[in-house]
PDB file of C-alpha atoms in Angstrom:
ATOM      1  CA  MET A  26     -98.401  15.957  69.127  1.00 90.00           C
ATOM      2  CA  PHE A  27     -97.310  18.049  65.984  1.00 92.00           C
ATOM      3  CA  VAL A  28    -100.625  17.077  64.428  1.00 96.00           C
ATOM      4  CA  LEU A  29    -102.719  18.670  67.277  1.00 97.00           C
ATOM      5  CA  LEU A  30    -100.398  21.608  67.127  1.00 97.00           C
ATOM      6  CA  LEU A  31    -101.410  22.305  63.389  1.00 97.00           C
ATOM      7  CA  GLY A  32    -104.626  21.500  64.111  1.00 98.00           C
ATOM      8  CA  ALA A  33    -104.648  24.479  66.511  1.00 98.00           C
ATOM      9  CA  VAL A  34    -103.141  26.536  64.077  1.00 98.00           C
ATOM     10  CA  VAL A  35    -105.218  25.886  61.175  1.00 98.00           C
ATOM     11  CA  GLY A  36    -108.460  26.274  63.658  1.00 98.00           C
ATOM     12  CA  ASP A  37    -107.015  29.655  64.637  1.00 98.00           C
ATOM     13  CA  VAL A  38    -106.649  31.106  61.114  1.00 98.00           C
ATOM     14  CA  THR A  39    -109.770  29.721  59.903  1.00 98.00           C
ATOM     15  CA  GLY A  40    -111.606  31.225  62.910  1.00 98.00           C
ATOM     16  CA  GLN A  41    -110.079  34.612  62.313  1.00 97.00           C
ATOM     17  CA  VAL A  42    -111.208  34.268  58.526  1.00 97.00           C
ATOM     18  CA  CYS A  43    -114.241  33.596  59.408  1.00 96.00           C
ATOM     19  CA  PHE A  44    -114.724  36.686  61.711  1.00 94.00           C
ATOM     20  CA  LYS A  45    -112.999  39.154  58.874  1.00 94.00           C
ATOM     21  CA  LEU A  46    -115.552  37.501  56.420  1.00 94.00           C
ATOM     22  CA  GLY A  47    -118.344  38.189  58.796  1.00 91.00           C
ATOM     23  CA  LEU A  48    -117.475  41.585  59.351  1.00 86.00           C
ATOM     24  CA  ASN A  49    -117.254  42.310  55.736  1.00 84.00           C
ATOM     25  CA  ALA A  50    -120.442  40.660  54.718  1.00 73.00           C
ATOM     26  CA  ASP A  51    -122.974  42.872  52.843  1.00 66.00           C
ATOM     27  CA  GLU A  52    -125.626  42.460  54.800  1.00 62.00           C
ATOM     28  CA  ALA A  53    -128.278  44.836  56.008  1.00 59.00           C
ATOM     29  CA  PRO A  54    -126.125  47.555  57.851  1.00 63.00           C
ATOM     30  CA  PRO A  55    -126.506  47.249  61.494  1.00 64.00           C
ATOM     31  CA  ARG A  56    -128.173  49.637  63.983  1.00 71.00           C
ATOM     32  CA  PRO A  57    -126.013  52.453  64.985  1.00 79.00           C
ATOM     33  CA  GLY A  58    -123.933  51.903  68.657  1.00 82.00           C
ATOM     34  CA  PRO A  59    -122.724  48.871  70.681  1.00 85.00           C
ATOM     35  CA  ILE A  60    -126.040  47.086  70.823  1.00 84.00           C
ATOM     36  CA  GLY A  61    -126.224  47.008  67.083  1.00 80.00           C
ATOM     37  CA  PHE A  62    -122.733  46.097  66.131  1.00 80.00           C
ATOM     38  CA  VAL A  63    -123.260  42.980  68.443  1.00 84.00           C
ATOM     39  CA  MET A  64    -126.781  42.458  67.224  1.00 83.00           C
ATOM     40  CA  ALA A  65    -125.070  42.364  63.533  1.00 81.00           C
ATOM     41  CA  LEU A  66    -122.458  39.670  65.142  1.00 83.00           C
ATOM     42  CA  VAL A  67    -124.817  37.477  66.428  1.00 85.00           C
ATOM     43  CA  ARG A  68    -126.669  37.125  63.144  1.00 86.00           C
ATOM     44  CA  SER A  69    -123.566  36.781  60.994  1.00 89.00           C
ATOM     45  CA  PRO A  70    -123.723  33.276  60.074  1.00 93.00           C
ATOM     46  CA  TRP A  71    -119.422  33.661  59.320  1.00 94.00           C
ATOM     47  CA  VAL A  72    -118.918  35.230  63.117  1.00 93.00           C
ATOM     48  CA  ILE A  73    -121.432  31.955  64.279  1.00 95.00           C
ATOM     49  CA  VAL A  74    -118.907  29.474  62.372  1.00 97.00           C
ATOM     50  CA  GLY A  75    -116.159  31.399  63.198  1.00 97.00           C
ATOM     51  CA  LEU A  76    -117.024  30.673  67.023  1.00 96.00           C
ATOM     52  CA  ALA A  77    -117.650  27.216  66.336  1.00 98.00           C
ATOM     53  CA  VAL A  78    -114.322  27.118  64.730  1.00 98.00           C
ATOM     54  CA  TYR A  79    -112.741  28.312  67.839  1.00 98.00           C
ATOM     55  CA  VAL A  80    -114.477  26.146  70.319  1.00 98.00           C
ATOM     56  CA  VAL A  81    -112.891  23.192  68.145  1.00 98.00           C
ATOM     57  CA  GLU A  82    -109.684  24.998  68.081  1.00 98.00           C
ATOM     58  CA  PHE A  83    -109.980  25.279  71.898  1.00 97.00           C
ATOM     59  CA  VAL A  84    -110.338  21.812  72.618  1.00 98.00           C
ATOM     60  CA  ILE A  85    -107.464  20.833  69.927  1.00 98.00           C
ATOM     61  CA  TRP A  86    -105.135  23.372  71.734  1.00 98.00           C
ATOM     62  CA  TYR A  87    -105.704  21.940  75.177  1.00 97.00           C
ATOM     63  CA  ALA A  88    -105.412  18.326  74.093  1.00 97.00           C
ATOM     64  CA  ALA A  89    -101.801  19.510  72.640  1.00 97.00           C
ATOM     65  CA  LEU A  90    -100.817  21.056  75.759  1.00 97.00           C
ATOM     66  CA  THR A  91    -101.234  17.695  77.393  1.00 97.00           C
ATOM     67  CA  LEU A  92     -98.672  16.370  74.830  1.00 96.00           C
ATOM     68  CA  ALA A  93     -96.050  19.005  74.016  1.00 95.00           C
ATOM     69  CA  PRO A  94     -94.070  21.428  76.300  1.00 95.00           C
ATOM     70  CA  LEU A  95     -95.331  24.851  76.401  1.00 95.00           C
ATOM     71  CA  SER A  96     -92.106  26.257  75.523  1.00 93.00           C
ATOM     72  CA  LEU A  97     -92.653  24.484  72.511  1.00 94.00           C
ATOM     73  CA  ALA A  98     -96.243  24.487  71.658  1.00 96.00           C
ATOM     74  CA  PHE A  99     -96.470  28.266  72.129  1.00 95.00           C
ATOM     75  CA  PRO A 100     -93.773  29.178  69.824  1.00 95.00           C
ATOM     76  CA  PHE A 101     -95.609  26.809  67.137  1.00 96.00           C
ATOM     77  CA  ALA A 102     -98.514  28.685  67.554  1.00 96.00           C
ATOM     78  CA  ALA A 103     -97.106  31.497  65.929  1.00 96.00           C
ATOM     79  CA  LEU A 104     -97.628  30.164  62.623  1.00 97.00           C
ATOM     80  CA  SER A 105    -101.189  31.342  62.842  1.00 97.00           C
ATOM     81  CA  TYR A 106     -99.330  34.695  62.174  1.00 97.00           C
ATOM     82  CA  CYS A 107     -97.942  33.166  58.770  1.00 97.00           C
ATOM     83  CA  GLY A 108    -101.436  31.387  57.902  1.00 98.00           C
ATOM     84  CA  VAL A 109    -103.153  34.337  58.483  1.00 98.00           C
ATOM     85  CA  VAL A 110    -101.004  36.435  55.933  1.00 98.00           C
ATOM     86  CA  LEU A 111    -101.344  33.691  53.724  1.00 98.00           C
ATOM     87  CA  ALA A 112    -105.400  33.372  54.306  1.00 98.00           C
ATOM     88  CA  SER A 113    -105.056  37.465  53.790  1.00 97.00           C
ATOM     89  CA  LYS A 114    -103.664  37.098  50.386  1.00 97.00           C
ATOM     90  CA  PHE A 115    -105.273  34.063  48.724  1.00 97.00           C
ATOM     91  CA  ILE A 116    -108.663  33.917  50.500  1.00 96.00           C
ATOM     92  CA  LEU A 117    -109.806  37.799  51.019  1.00 96.00           C
ATOM     93  CA  HIS A 118    -107.519  38.981  48.272  1.00 96.00           C
ATOM     94  CA  GLU A 119    -105.889  41.423  50.789  1.00 96.00           C
ATOM     95  CA  GLN A 120    -102.630  43.416  49.221  1.00 97.00           C
ATOM     96  CA  VAL A 121     -99.568  42.233  51.653  1.00 97.00           C
ATOM     97  CA  SER A 122     -96.658  44.166  51.361  1.00 97.00           C
ATOM     98  CA  ARG A 123     -92.927  42.829  50.722  1.00 97.00           C
ATOM     99  CA  GLN A 124     -91.976  43.703  54.381  1.00 97.00           C
ATOM    100  CA  ARG A 125     -95.020  41.770  55.761  1.00 97.00           C
ATOM    101  CA  TRP A 126     -93.911  38.680  53.418  1.00 97.00           C
ATOM    102  CA  LEU A 127     -90.257  38.852  54.716  1.00 98.00           C
ATOM    103  CA  ALA A 128     -91.529  39.410  58.337  1.00 97.00           C
ATOM    104  CA  THR A 129     -93.770  36.199  58.142  1.00 97.00           C
ATOM    105  CA  VAL A 130     -90.648  34.148  56.709  1.00 98.00           C
ATOM    106  CA  VAL A 131     -89.003  35.263  59.652  1.00 97.00           C
ATOM    107  CA  VAL A 132     -92.192  34.258  61.729  1.00 97.00           C
ATOM    108  CA  ALA A 133     -91.470  30.726  59.949  1.00 96.00           C
ATOM    109  CA  ILE A 134     -87.880  30.464  60.465  1.00 96.00           C
ATOM    110  CA  GLY A 135     -88.190  31.381  64.491  1.00 95.00           C
ATOM    111  CA  VAL A 136     -90.728  28.424  64.642  1.00 95.00           C
ATOM    112  CA  ALA A 137     -88.453  26.204  62.705  1.00 94.00           C
ATOM    113  CA  LEU A 138     -85.252  27.418  64.734  1.00 95.00           C
ATOM    114  CA  VAL A 139     -87.487  26.693  67.939  1.00 92.00           C
ATOM    115  CA  CYS A 140     -89.553  23.472  67.427  1.00 90.00           C
ATOM    116  CA  ILE A 141     -87.379  21.547  64.883  1.00 86.00           C
ATOM    117  CA  PRO A 142     -84.895  19.166  67.331  1.00 78.00           C
TER     118      PRO A 142
END
């Protein structure tokens, strides 16, 4: 059960990082307007990979929900917030403030309190 939940969290974080990489890619500038933006998204390999990861994550999440109570699974999913902060720092090389690190630790502690029997 926890392996499926962790797989869903990893999938969520991976998808978000792919989306961000796709939006930051130095490709040809999109045509102006909403249609140009959508066309740029559709042509971005990172966005396509992110969508594929989300499809897999969706299936893993539903498999996890068949085994875990929602009152445990949903708080566990909050670890995605922690994973995104870590990925932002170490993969995307973003600046992460002390306050954000502290909040991430608080979220992790909260998940531990809810999910560890």
